[in-house]
Amino acid sequence: MSFRRYAAIGAAAVLAVSSLTGCSSSDSAGGQEGASVELKIGASPTPHAKILRYIAEELAPKEGISLDVIEFQDYIKPNAALDSGDIDANYYQTVPYLEEQSKKQGFEFDHGEGIHLEPVGIYSENVDDVSQVKDGAKIGIINDPTNQSRALRLLADAGLLKLPAGEDLNVSQVESSAEYNPKHLSFQQVEGPQLIRSLADVSVAVINGNYAQAGGKSPKDAIALESTENNPSLNILVWKKDTEKLEAIKKLDGLLHSPEVKSFIEKTWADKSVLPAF
């Protein structure tokens, strides 16, 4: 089965989970008098889809936009669905991840400015402090390259690893190295949503903020947390460069950077598990 066909099937499987507003839709990028432009937006369930549904209910109708919010449970299908035309834009990823996937898959996408940050954290059900992580301990870590590099940097900041120079880091570079992995840690690489479920089986797991939230965790539960200062891992809205709905997508990106959305994020995630970036 081709990559594109696989993506289309994955998008169709989650199409039922959506939020609709507006009375009608138009294929025109700018909409028409008394009509609205429908945008199908792929998003991770938390916090992305929640933010989009707030916009769909409270802000989008005033801008002549009707949002169909389609939830995805992984990091692969949303870009594949955007590339195949099953959705008009997606909201779930960071610029480094987008650049890595575009280079690998040949995507021709564009994106807006950073909207929010979900701090990556080190979580555990077996230790209370990173200093308690023993030599040879098992570490849960995400398996996608960009987020894995981010997780390794947090482990290094916490004193559990040393890292080689370079931007693109992965487990294979450090796991078997006595220099970079002096505690001889072993790594269990899994899909992002599985990390919460792996906590009982590992000493610690490095978990992205949206997956931590979905599993009932917040930054206060982390034993180490990523710094927000000068952080490249801000979440963005992404769309195809040749889209016919660019005007409506730009309006949506503006709403995602509005004072109303900033206030919504700050009130909804008062524990700072989601931080507005504007």
PDB file of C-alpha atoms in Angstrom:
ATOM      1  CA  MET A   1       0.000   0.000   0.000  1.00  0.00           C
ATOM      2  CA  SER A   2       1.443   3.415  -0.938  1.00  0.00           C
ATOM      3  CA  PHE A   3       2.229   6.060   1.706  1.00  0.00           C
ATOM      4  CA  ARG A   4      -0.413   8.384   0.254  1.00  0.00           C
ATOM      5  CA  ARG A   5      -3.080   5.697   0.186  1.00  0.00           C
ATOM      6  CA  TYR A   6      -2.246   4.776   3.789  1.00  0.00           C
ATOM      7  CA  ALA A   7      -2.601   8.407   4.832  1.00  0.00           C
ATOM      8  CA  ALA A   8      -5.991   8.740   3.149  1.00  0.00           C
ATOM      9  CA  ILE A   9      -7.316   5.666   4.930  1.00  0.00           C
ATOM     10  CA  GLY A  10      -6.004   6.963   8.264  1.00  0.00           C
ATOM     11  CA  ALA A  11      -7.645  10.335   7.741  1.00  0.00           C
ATOM     12  CA  ALA A  12     -10.953   8.747   6.806  1.00  0.00           C
ATOM     13  CA  ALA A  13     -10.922   6.630   9.938  1.00  0.00           C
ATOM     14  CA  VAL A  14     -10.934   9.674  12.177  1.00  0.00           C
ATOM     15  CA  LEU A  15     -13.201  11.864  10.082  1.00  0.00           C
ATOM     16  CA  ALA A  16     -16.139  11.236  12.407  1.00  0.00           C
ATOM     17  CA  VAL A  17     -14.441  13.138  15.208  1.00  0.00           C
ATOM     18  CA  SER A  18     -15.158  16.673  14.108  1.00  0.00           C
ATOM     19  CA  SER A  19     -16.618  20.035  15.039  1.00  0.00           C
ATOM     20  CA  LEU A  20     -18.676  22.034  12.562  1.00  0.00           C
ATOM     21  CA  THR A  21     -19.795  25.641  12.581  1.00  0.00           C
ATOM     22  CA  GLY A  22     -21.365  27.940  10.010  1.00  0.00           C
ATOM     23  CA  CYS A  23     -24.386  27.548   7.772  1.00  0.00           C
ATOM     24  CA  SER A  24     -22.743  26.743   4.453  1.00  0.00           C
ATOM     25  CA  SER A  25     -19.407  26.523   2.717  1.00  0.00           C
ATOM     26  CA  SER A  26     -17.768  27.995  -0.344  1.00  0.00           C
ATOM     27  CA  ASP A  27     -14.853  26.809  -2.470  1.00  0.00           C
ATOM     28  CA  SER A  28     -13.707  30.396  -2.837  1.00  0.00           C
ATOM     29  CA  ALA A  29     -10.694  31.317  -0.721  1.00  0.00           C
ATOM     30  CA  GLY A  30     -12.349  34.492   0.445  1.00  0.00           C
ATOM     31  CA  GLY A  31     -15.898  33.252   0.810  1.00  0.00           C
ATOM     32  CA  GLN A  32     -19.061  34.949  -0.429  1.00  0.00           C
ATOM     33  CA  GLU A  33     -21.679  37.230   1.053  1.00  0.00           C
ATOM     34  CA  GLY A  34     -23.776  35.173   3.493  1.00  0.00           C
ATOM     35  CA  ALA A  35     -21.592  32.061   3.015  1.00  0.00           C
ATOM     36  CA  SER A  36     -18.599  30.605   4.817  1.00  0.00           C
ATOM     37  CA  VAL A  37     -15.441  28.867   3.680  1.00  0.00           C
ATOM     38  CA  GLU A  38     -15.110  25.359   5.123  1.00  0.00           C
ATOM     39  CA  LEU A  39     -11.640  24.411   6.324  1.00  0.00           C
ATOM     40  CA  LYS A  40     -10.758  20.846   7.271  1.00  0.00           C
ATOM     41  CA  ILE A  41      -8.030  21.067   9.891  1.00  0.00           C
ATOM     42  CA  GLY A  42      -6.092  18.051  11.172  1.00  0.00           C
ATOM     43  CA  ALA A  43      -5.010  18.304  14.801  1.00  0.00           C
ATOM     44  CA  SER A  44      -3.787  16.358  17.805  1.00  0.00           C
ATOM     45  CA  PRO A  45      -6.646  15.919  20.313  1.00  0.00           C
ATOM     46  CA  THR A  46      -5.028  17.968  23.093  1.00  0.00           C
ATOM     47  CA  PRO A  47      -4.557  20.885  23.129  1.00  0.00           C
ATOM     48  CA  HIS A  48      -4.726  21.597  19.397  1.00  0.00           C
ATOM     49  CA  ALA A  49      -8.235  20.316  18.650  1.00  0.00           C
ATOM     50  CA  LYS A  50      -9.556  21.920  21.828  1.00  0.00           C
ATOM     51  CA  ILE A  51      -8.164  25.308  20.795  1.00  0.00           C
ATOM     52  CA  LEU A  52      -9.592  24.921  17.298  1.00  0.00           C
ATOM     53  CA  ARG A  53     -13.032  24.016  18.622  1.00  0.00           C
ATOM     54  CA  TYR A  54     -13.037  27.140  20.752  1.00  0.00           C
ATOM     55  CA  ILE A  55     -12.258  29.142  17.613  1.00  0.00           C
ATOM     56  CA  ALA A  56     -14.924  27.224  15.655  1.00  0.00           C
ATOM     57  CA  GLU A  57     -17.588  28.114  18.198  1.00  0.00           C
ATOM     58  CA  GLU A  58     -16.604  31.620  19.241  1.00  0.00           C
ATOM     59  CA  LEU A  59     -14.485  33.317  16.573  1.00  0.00           C
ATOM     60  CA  ALA A  60     -14.507  31.659  13.152  1.00  0.00           C
ATOM     61  CA  PRO A  61     -18.133  32.368  12.153  1.00  0.00           C
ATOM     62  CA  LYS A  62     -17.492  36.112  12.418  1.00  0.00           C
ATOM     63  CA  GLU A  63     -14.659  35.711   9.899  1.00  0.00           C
ATOM     64  CA  GLY A  64     -16.748  33.681   7.446  1.00  0.00           C
ATOM     65  CA  ILE A  65     -15.004  30.415   8.267  1.00  0.00           C
ATOM     66  CA  SER A  66     -16.503  27.012   9.091  1.00  0.00           C
ATOM     67  CA  LEU A  67     -14.075  24.602  10.751  1.00  0.00           C
ATOM     68  CA  ASP A  68     -14.128  20.808  10.496  1.00  0.00           C
ATOM     69  CA  VAL A  69     -11.650  19.654  13.141  1.00  0.00           C
ATOM     70  CA  ILE A  70     -10.276  16.185  12.429  1.00  0.00           C
ATOM     71  CA  GLU A  71      -8.328  14.466  15.206  1.00  0.00           C
ATOM     72  CA  PHE A  72      -5.221  12.390  14.561  1.00  0.00           C
ATOM     73  CA  GLN A  73      -3.548  10.183  17.134  1.00  0.00           C
ATOM     74  CA  ASP A  74      -0.040  10.150  15.635  1.00  0.00           C
ATOM     75  CA  TYR A  75       2.541  12.458  14.025  1.00  0.00           C
ATOM     76  CA  ILE A  76       2.644  10.874  10.552  1.00  0.00           C
ATOM     77  CA  LYS A  77      -0.898  10.918   9.156  1.00  0.00           C
ATOM     78  CA  PRO A  78      -1.656  14.671   9.503  1.00  0.00           C
ATOM     79  CA  ASN A  79       1.088  15.690   7.059  1.00  0.00           C
ATOM     80  CA  ALA A  80       0.261  12.822   4.717  1.00  0.00           C
ATOM     81  CA  ALA A  81      -3.417  13.836   4.761  1.00  0.00           C
ATOM     82  CA  LEU A  82      -2.484  17.445   4.034  1.00  0.00           C
ATOM     83  CA  ASP A  83      -0.267  16.384   1.145  1.00  0.00           C
ATOM     84  CA  SER A  84      -3.020  14.211  -0.352  1.00  0.00           C
ATOM     85  CA  GLY A  85      -5.626  16.986  -0.054  1.00  0.00           C
ATOM     86  CA  ASP A  86      -7.809  15.222   2.527  1.00  0.00           C
ATOM     87  CA  ILE A  87      -7.406  18.248   4.823  1.00  0.00           C
ATOM     88  CA  ASP A  88      -6.700  21.936   4.173  1.00  0.00           C
ATOM     89  CA  ALA A  89      -4.217  22.544   6.999  1.00  0.00           C
ATOM     90  CA  ASN A  90      -2.915  20.940  10.153  1.00  0.00           C
ATOM     91  CA  TYR A  91      -2.050  22.154  13.616  1.00  0.00           C
ATOM     92  CA  TYR A  92       0.067  19.783  15.679  1.00  0.00           C
ATOM     93  CA  GLN A  93       3.759  20.136  14.830  1.00  0.00           C
ATOM     94  CA  THR A  94       6.871  22.247  15.316  1.00  0.00           C
ATOM     95  CA  VAL A  95       9.106  23.870  12.707  1.00  0.00           C
ATOM     96  CA  PRO A  96      12.005  21.388  13.226  1.00  0.00           C
ATOM     97  CA  TYR A  97       9.625  18.455  12.767  1.00  0.00           C
ATOM     98  CA  LEU A  98       8.071  20.045   9.681  1.00  0.00           C
ATOM     99  CA  GLU A  99      11.493  20.674   8.155  1.00  0.00           C
ATOM    100  CA  GLU A 100      12.612  17.111   8.845  1.00  0.00           C
ATOM    101  CA  GLN A 101       9.469  15.602   7.352  1.00  0.00           C
ATOM    102  CA  SER A 102       9.489  17.943   4.337  1.00  0.00           C
ATOM    103  CA  LYS A 103      13.068  16.942   3.546  1.00  0.00           C
ATOM    104  CA  LYS A 104      12.255  13.267   3.961  1.00  0.00           C
ATOM    105  CA  GLN A 105       8.872  13.174   2.204  1.00  0.00           C
ATOM    106  CA  GLY A 106       9.189  16.082  -0.244  1.00  0.00           C
ATOM    107  CA  PHE A 107       6.273  18.062   1.179  1.00  0.00           C
ATOM    108  CA  GLU A 108       5.643  21.543  -0.258  1.00  0.00           C
ATOM    109  CA  PHE A 109       4.138  23.226   2.803  1.00  0.00           C
ATOM    110  CA  ASP A 110       4.084  26.688   4.317  1.00  0.00           C
ATOM    111  CA  HIS A 111       3.406  27.684   7.930  1.00  0.00           C
ATOM    112  CA  GLY A 112       2.584  30.501  10.283  1.00  0.00           C
ATOM    113  CA  GLU A 113       4.354  31.795  13.385  1.00  0.00           C
ATOM    114  CA  GLY A 114       4.552  29.886  16.679  1.00  0.00           C
ATOM    115  CA  ILE A 115       1.263  29.607  18.544  1.00  0.00           C
ATOM    116  CA  HIS A 116       1.980  27.691  21.722  1.00  0.00           C
ATOM    117  CA  LEU A 117       4.456  25.445  23.506  1.00  0.00           C
ATOM    118  CA  GLU A 118       3.760  22.212  25.352  1.00  0.00           C
ATOM    119  CA  PRO A 119       6.857  21.610  27.486  1.00  0.00           C
ATOM    120  CA  VAL A 120       8.415  18.163  27.178  1.00  0.00           C
ATOM    121  CA  GLY A 121       8.882  16.562  30.587  1.00  0.00           C
ATOM    122  CA  ILE A 122      10.557  13.618  32.262  1.00  0.00           C
ATOM    123  CA  TYR A 123       7.885  11.581  34.055  1.00  0.00           C
ATOM    124  CA  SER A 124       8.134   8.543  36.296  1.00  0.00           C
ATOM    125  CA  GLU A 125       6.152   6.162  38.455  1.00  0.00           C
ATOM    126  CA  ASN A 126       9.312   4.634  39.906  1.00  0.00           C
ATOM    127  CA  VAL A 127      11.592   7.494  40.984  1.00  0.00           C
ATOM    128  CA  ASP A 128      10.979  10.920  42.505  1.00  0.00           C
ATOM    129  CA  ASP A 129      14.092  12.658  41.195  1.00  0.00           C
ATOM    130  CA  VAL A 130      16.438  12.232  38.226  1.00  0.00           C
ATOM    131  CA  SER A 131      19.277  11.587  40.682  1.00  0.00           C
ATOM    132  CA  GLN A 132      17.552   8.295  41.570  1.00  0.00           C
ATOM    133  CA  VAL A 133      17.841   6.928  38.020  1.00  0.00           C
ATOM    134  CA  LYS A 134      20.229   3.968  38.365  1.00  0.00           C
ATOM    135  CA  ASP A 135      22.954   2.797  36.015  1.00  0.00           C
ATOM    136  CA  GLY A 136      21.474   0.577  33.338  1.00  0.00           C
ATOM    137  CA  ALA A 137      17.955   1.949  33.839  1.00  0.00           C
ATOM    138  CA  LYS A 138      15.394   1.728  31.039  1.00  0.00           C
ATOM    139  CA  ILE A 139      14.264   5.031  29.537  1.00  0.00           C
ATOM    140  CA  GLY A 140      11.043   5.494  27.555  1.00  0.00           C
ATOM    141  CA  ILE A 141      11.523   7.787  24.570  1.00  0.00           C
ATOM    142  CA  ILE A 142       9.512   8.773  21.508  1.00  0.00           C
ATOM    143  CA  ASN A 143      10.516   7.122  18.240  1.00  0.00           C
ATOM    144  CA  ASP A 144      10.118  10.004  15.779  1.00  0.00           C
ATOM    145  CA  PRO A 145      13.478  11.681  14.991  1.00  0.00           C
ATOM    146  CA  THR A 146      12.739  15.334  15.707  1.00  0.00           C
ATOM    147  CA  ASN A 147      10.999  14.798  19.027  1.00  0.00           C
ATOM    148  CA  GLN A 148      13.580  12.180  19.988  1.00  0.00           C
ATOM    149  CA  SER A 149      16.318  14.779  19.556  1.00  0.00           C
ATOM    150  CA  ARG A 150      14.332  17.135  21.785  1.00  0.00           C
ATOM    151  CA  ALA A 151      13.921  14.394  24.421  1.00  0.00           C
ATOM    152  CA  LEU A 152      17.646  13.572  24.396  1.00  0.00           C
ATOM    153  CA  ARG A 153      18.473  17.222  25.016  1.00  0.00           C
ATOM    154  CA  LEU A 154      16.214  17.259  28.060  1.00  0.00           C
ATOM    155  CA  LEU A 155      17.861  14.076  29.386  1.00  0.00           C
ATOM    156  CA  ALA A 156      21.244  15.755  28.918  1.00  0.00           C
ATOM    157  CA  ASP A 157      20.063  18.915  30.670  1.00  0.00           C
ATOM    158  CA  ALA A 158      18.961  16.691  33.554  1.00  0.00           C
ATOM    159  CA  GLY A 159      22.463  15.191  33.791  1.00  0.00           C
ATOM    160  CA  LEU A 160      21.557  11.699  32.580  1.00  0.00           C
ATOM    161  CA  LEU A 161      23.436  11.906  29.262  1.00  0.00           C
ATOM    162  CA  LYS A 162      26.154  13.774  27.439  1.00  0.00           C
ATOM    163  CA  LEU A 163      25.490  14.631  23.831  1.00  0.00           C
ATOM    164  CA  PRO A 164      27.608  14.871  20.670  1.00  0.00           C
ATOM    165  CA  ALA A 165      27.654  18.153  18.803  1.00  0.00           C
ATOM    166  CA  GLY A 166      25.006  18.653  16.147  1.00  0.00           C
ATOM    167  CA  GLU A 167      21.342  19.389  15.732  1.00  0.00           C
ATOM    168  CA  ASP A 168      19.993  16.008  14.634  1.00  0.00           C
ATOM    169  CA  LEU A 169      20.397  13.635  17.566  1.00  0.00           C
ATOM    170  CA  ASN A 170      19.064  10.110  17.952  1.00  0.00           C
ATOM    171  CA  VAL A 171      19.284   7.190  20.349  1.00  0.00           C
ATOM    172  CA  SER A 172      21.682   5.204  18.156  1.00  0.00           C
ATOM    173  CA  GLN A 173      24.281   7.964  18.510  1.00  0.00           C
ATOM    174  CA  VAL A 174      24.386   7.796  22.288  1.00  0.00           C
ATOM    175  CA  GLU A 175      23.091   4.453  23.594  1.00  0.00           C
ATOM    176  CA  SER A 176      26.208   2.349  22.968  1.00  0.00           C
ATOM    177  CA  SER A 177      28.706   5.129  23.723  1.00  0.00           C
ATOM    178  CA  ALA A 178      30.482   5.124  27.073  1.00  0.00           C
ATOM    179  CA  GLU A 179      31.281   8.802  26.517  1.00  0.00           C
ATOM    180  CA  TYR A 180      27.745   9.972  25.799  1.00  0.00           C
ATOM    181  CA  ASN A 181      25.910   7.399  27.919  1.00  0.00           C
ATOM    182  CA  PRO A 182      28.081   6.955  31.029  1.00  0.00           C
ATOM    183  CA  LYS A 183      25.163   5.472  33.021  1.00  0.00           C
ATOM    184  CA  HIS A 184      24.633   2.783  30.349  1.00  0.00           C
ATOM    185  CA  LEU A 185      20.958   3.642  30.049  1.00  0.00           C
ATOM    186  CA  SER A 186      18.841   1.555  27.682  1.00  0.00           C
ATOM    187  CA  PHE A 187      16.098   3.088  25.579  1.00  0.00           C
ATOM    188  CA  GLN A 188      12.619   1.813  24.808  1.00  0.00           C
ATOM    189  CA  GLN A 189      11.520   3.631  21.650  1.00  0.00           C
ATOM    190  CA  VAL A 190       7.743   3.779  21.200  1.00  0.00           C
ATOM    191  CA  GLU A 191       5.035   5.852  19.543  1.00  0.00           C
ATOM    192  CA  GLY A 192       4.244   9.064  21.410  1.00  0.00           C
ATOM    193  CA  PRO A 193       0.791   8.021  22.713  1.00  0.00           C
ATOM    194  CA  GLN A 194       2.275   4.826  24.192  1.00  0.00           C
ATOM    195  CA  LEU A 195       4.761   6.610  26.459  1.00  0.00           C
ATOM    196  CA  ILE A 196       2.242   7.223  29.241  1.00  0.00           C
ATOM    197  CA  ARG A 197       1.323   3.543  29.195  1.00  0.00           C
ATOM    198  CA  SER A 198       4.994   2.569  29.421  1.00  0.00           C
ATOM    199  CA  LEU A 199       5.642   4.384  32.717  1.00  0.00           C
ATOM    200  CA  ALA A 200       5.227   1.268  34.851  1.00  0.00           C
ATOM    201  CA  ASP A 201       7.847  -0.549  32.775  1.00  0.00           C
ATOM    202  CA  VAL A 202      10.586   2.092  32.639  1.00  0.00           C
ATOM    203  CA  SER A 203      12.555   4.112  35.153  1.00  0.00           C
ATOM    204  CA  VAL A 204      11.544   7.370  33.469  1.00  0.00           C
ATOM    205  CA  ALA A 205       9.924   8.411  30.188  1.00  0.00           C
ATOM    206  CA  VAL A 206      10.359  11.638  28.258  1.00  0.00           C
ATOM    207  CA  ILE A 207       6.874  12.662  27.132  1.00  0.00           C
ATOM    208  CA  ASN A 208       5.677  15.450  24.850  1.00  0.00           C
ATOM    209  CA  GLY A 209       3.221  17.825  26.488  1.00  0.00           C
ATOM    210  CA  ASN A 210       0.166  16.882  24.426  1.00  0.00           C
ATOM    211  CA  TYR A 211       0.632  13.164  25.119  1.00  0.00           C
ATOM    212  CA  ALA A 212       1.234  13.859  28.808  1.00  0.00           C
ATOM    213  CA  GLN A 213      -2.019  15.840  28.946  1.00  0.00           C
ATOM    214  CA  ALA A 214      -3.945  13.121  27.154  1.00  0.00           C
ATOM    215  CA  GLY A 215      -2.673  10.682  29.775  1.00  0.00           C
ATOM    216  CA  GLY A 216      -3.726  12.867  32.705  1.00  0.00           C
ATOM    217  CA  LYS A 217      -0.308  14.369  33.484  1.00  0.00           C
ATOM    218  CA  SER A 218       0.700  18.008  33.808  1.00  0.00           C
ATOM    219  CA  PRO A 219       4.040  19.831  34.246  1.00  0.00           C
ATOM    220  CA  LYS A 220       3.716  19.683  38.020  1.00  0.00           C
ATOM    221  CA  ASP A 221       3.956  15.881  37.741  1.00  0.00           C
ATOM    222  CA  ALA A 222       7.267  15.992  35.835  1.00  0.00           C
ATOM    223  CA  ILE A 223      10.562  15.434  37.645  1.00  0.00           C
ATOM    224  CA  ALA A 224      12.311  17.586  35.017  1.00  0.00           C
ATOM    225  CA  LEU A 225      10.829  20.001  32.489  1.00  0.00           C
ATOM    226  CA  GLU A 226      11.994  21.605  29.267  1.00  0.00           C
ATOM    227  CA  SER A 227      12.764  25.312  29.421  1.00  0.00           C
ATOM    228  CA  THR A 228      10.585  27.637  27.349  1.00  0.00           C
ATOM    229  CA  GLU A 229      13.355  30.188  26.776  1.00  0.00           C
ATOM    230  CA  ASN A 230      14.531  30.409  23.137  1.00  0.00           C
ATOM    231  CA  ASN A 231      12.701  27.194  22.402  1.00  0.00           C
ATOM    232  CA  PRO A 232      12.308  26.255  18.705  1.00  0.00           C
ATOM    233  CA  SER A 233       9.556  23.758  19.507  1.00  0.00           C
ATOM    234  CA  LEU A 234       6.568  26.079  19.166  1.00  0.00           C
ATOM    235  CA  ASN A 235       3.479  24.594  17.533  1.00  0.00           C
ATOM    236  CA  ILE A 236       2.378  26.065  14.208  1.00  0.00           C
ATOM    237  CA  LEU A 237      -0.421  26.010  11.638  1.00  0.00           C
ATOM    238  CA  VAL A 238       0.722  24.345   8.383  1.00  0.00           C
ATOM    239  CA  TRP A 239      -0.818  24.392   4.893  1.00  0.00           C
ATOM    240  CA  LYS A 240       0.055  23.534   1.278  1.00  0.00           C
ATOM    241  CA  LYS A 241       1.762  26.289  -0.696  1.00  0.00           C
ATOM    242  CA  ASP A 242      -0.637  25.903  -3.615  1.00  0.00           C
ATOM    243  CA  THR A 243      -3.846  25.918  -1.578  1.00  0.00           C
ATOM    244  CA  GLU A 244      -6.874  27.704  -3.040  1.00  0.00           C
ATOM    245  CA  LYS A 245      -8.053  28.545   0.463  1.00  0.00           C
ATOM    246  CA  LEU A 246      -5.059  30.630   1.485  1.00  0.00           C
ATOM    247  CA  GLU A 247      -7.104  33.699   2.470  1.00  0.00           C
ATOM    248  CA  ALA A 248      -9.303  31.690   4.836  1.00  0.00           C
ATOM    249  CA  ILE A 249      -6.282  29.834   6.256  1.00  0.00           C
ATOM    250  CA  LYS A 250      -4.504  33.132   6.897  1.00  0.00           C
ATOM    251  CA  LYS A 251      -7.611  34.333   8.738  1.00  0.00           C
ATOM    252  CA  LEU A 252      -7.529  31.177  10.859  1.00  0.00           C
ATOM    253  CA  ASP A 253      -3.833  31.710  11.619  1.00  0.00           C
ATOM    254  CA  GLY A 254      -4.681  35.227  12.721  1.00  0.00           C
ATOM    255  CA  LEU A 255      -7.371  33.894  15.050  1.00  0.00           C
ATOM    256  CA  LEU A 256      -4.869  31.425  16.507  1.00  0.00           C
ATOM    257  CA  HIS A 257      -2.722  34.439  17.459  1.00  0.00           C
ATOM    258  CA  SER A 258      -5.605  36.551  18.770  1.00  0.00           C
ATOM    259  CA  PRO A 259      -5.950  37.943  22.320  1.00  0.00           C
ATOM    260  CA  GLU A 260      -9.038  35.760  22.743  1.00  0.00           C
ATOM    261  CA  VAL A 261      -7.083  32.578  22.041  1.00  0.00           C
ATOM    262  CA  LYS A 262      -4.218  33.682  24.296  1.00  0.00           C
ATOM    263  CA  SER A 263      -6.703  34.206  27.119  1.00  0.00           C
ATOM    264  CA  PHE A 264      -8.377  30.862  26.375  1.00  0.00           C
ATOM    265  CA  ILE A 265      -5.049  29.019  26.583  1.00  0.00           C
ATOM    266  CA  GLU A 266      -4.043  30.724  29.828  1.00  0.00           C
ATOM    267  CA  LYS A 267      -7.381  29.991  31.490  1.00  0.00           C
ATOM    268  CA  THR A 268      -7.831  26.444  30.161  1.00  0.00           C
ATOM    269  CA  TRP A 269      -4.288  25.343  31.034  1.00  0.00           C
ATOM    270  CA  ALA A 270      -3.688  27.315  34.196  1.00  0.00           C
ATOM    271  CA  ASP A 271      -1.145  24.650  35.213  1.00  0.00           C
ATOM    272  CA  LYS A 272       1.049  25.955  32.342  1.00  0.00           C
ATOM    273  CA  SER A 273       1.029  22.656  30.483  1.00  0.00           C
ATOM    274  CA  VAL A 274       0.264  24.800  27.429  1.00  0.00           C
ATOM    275  CA  LEU A 275       1.894  28.207  27.095  1.00  0.00           C
ATOM    276  CA  PRO A 276       0.905  30.856  24.531  1.00  0.00           C
ATOM    277  CA  ALA A 277       3.874  31.916  22.438  1.00  0.00           C
ATOM    278  CA  PHE A 278       2.630  35.378  21.447  1.00  0.00           C
TER     279      PHE A 278
END
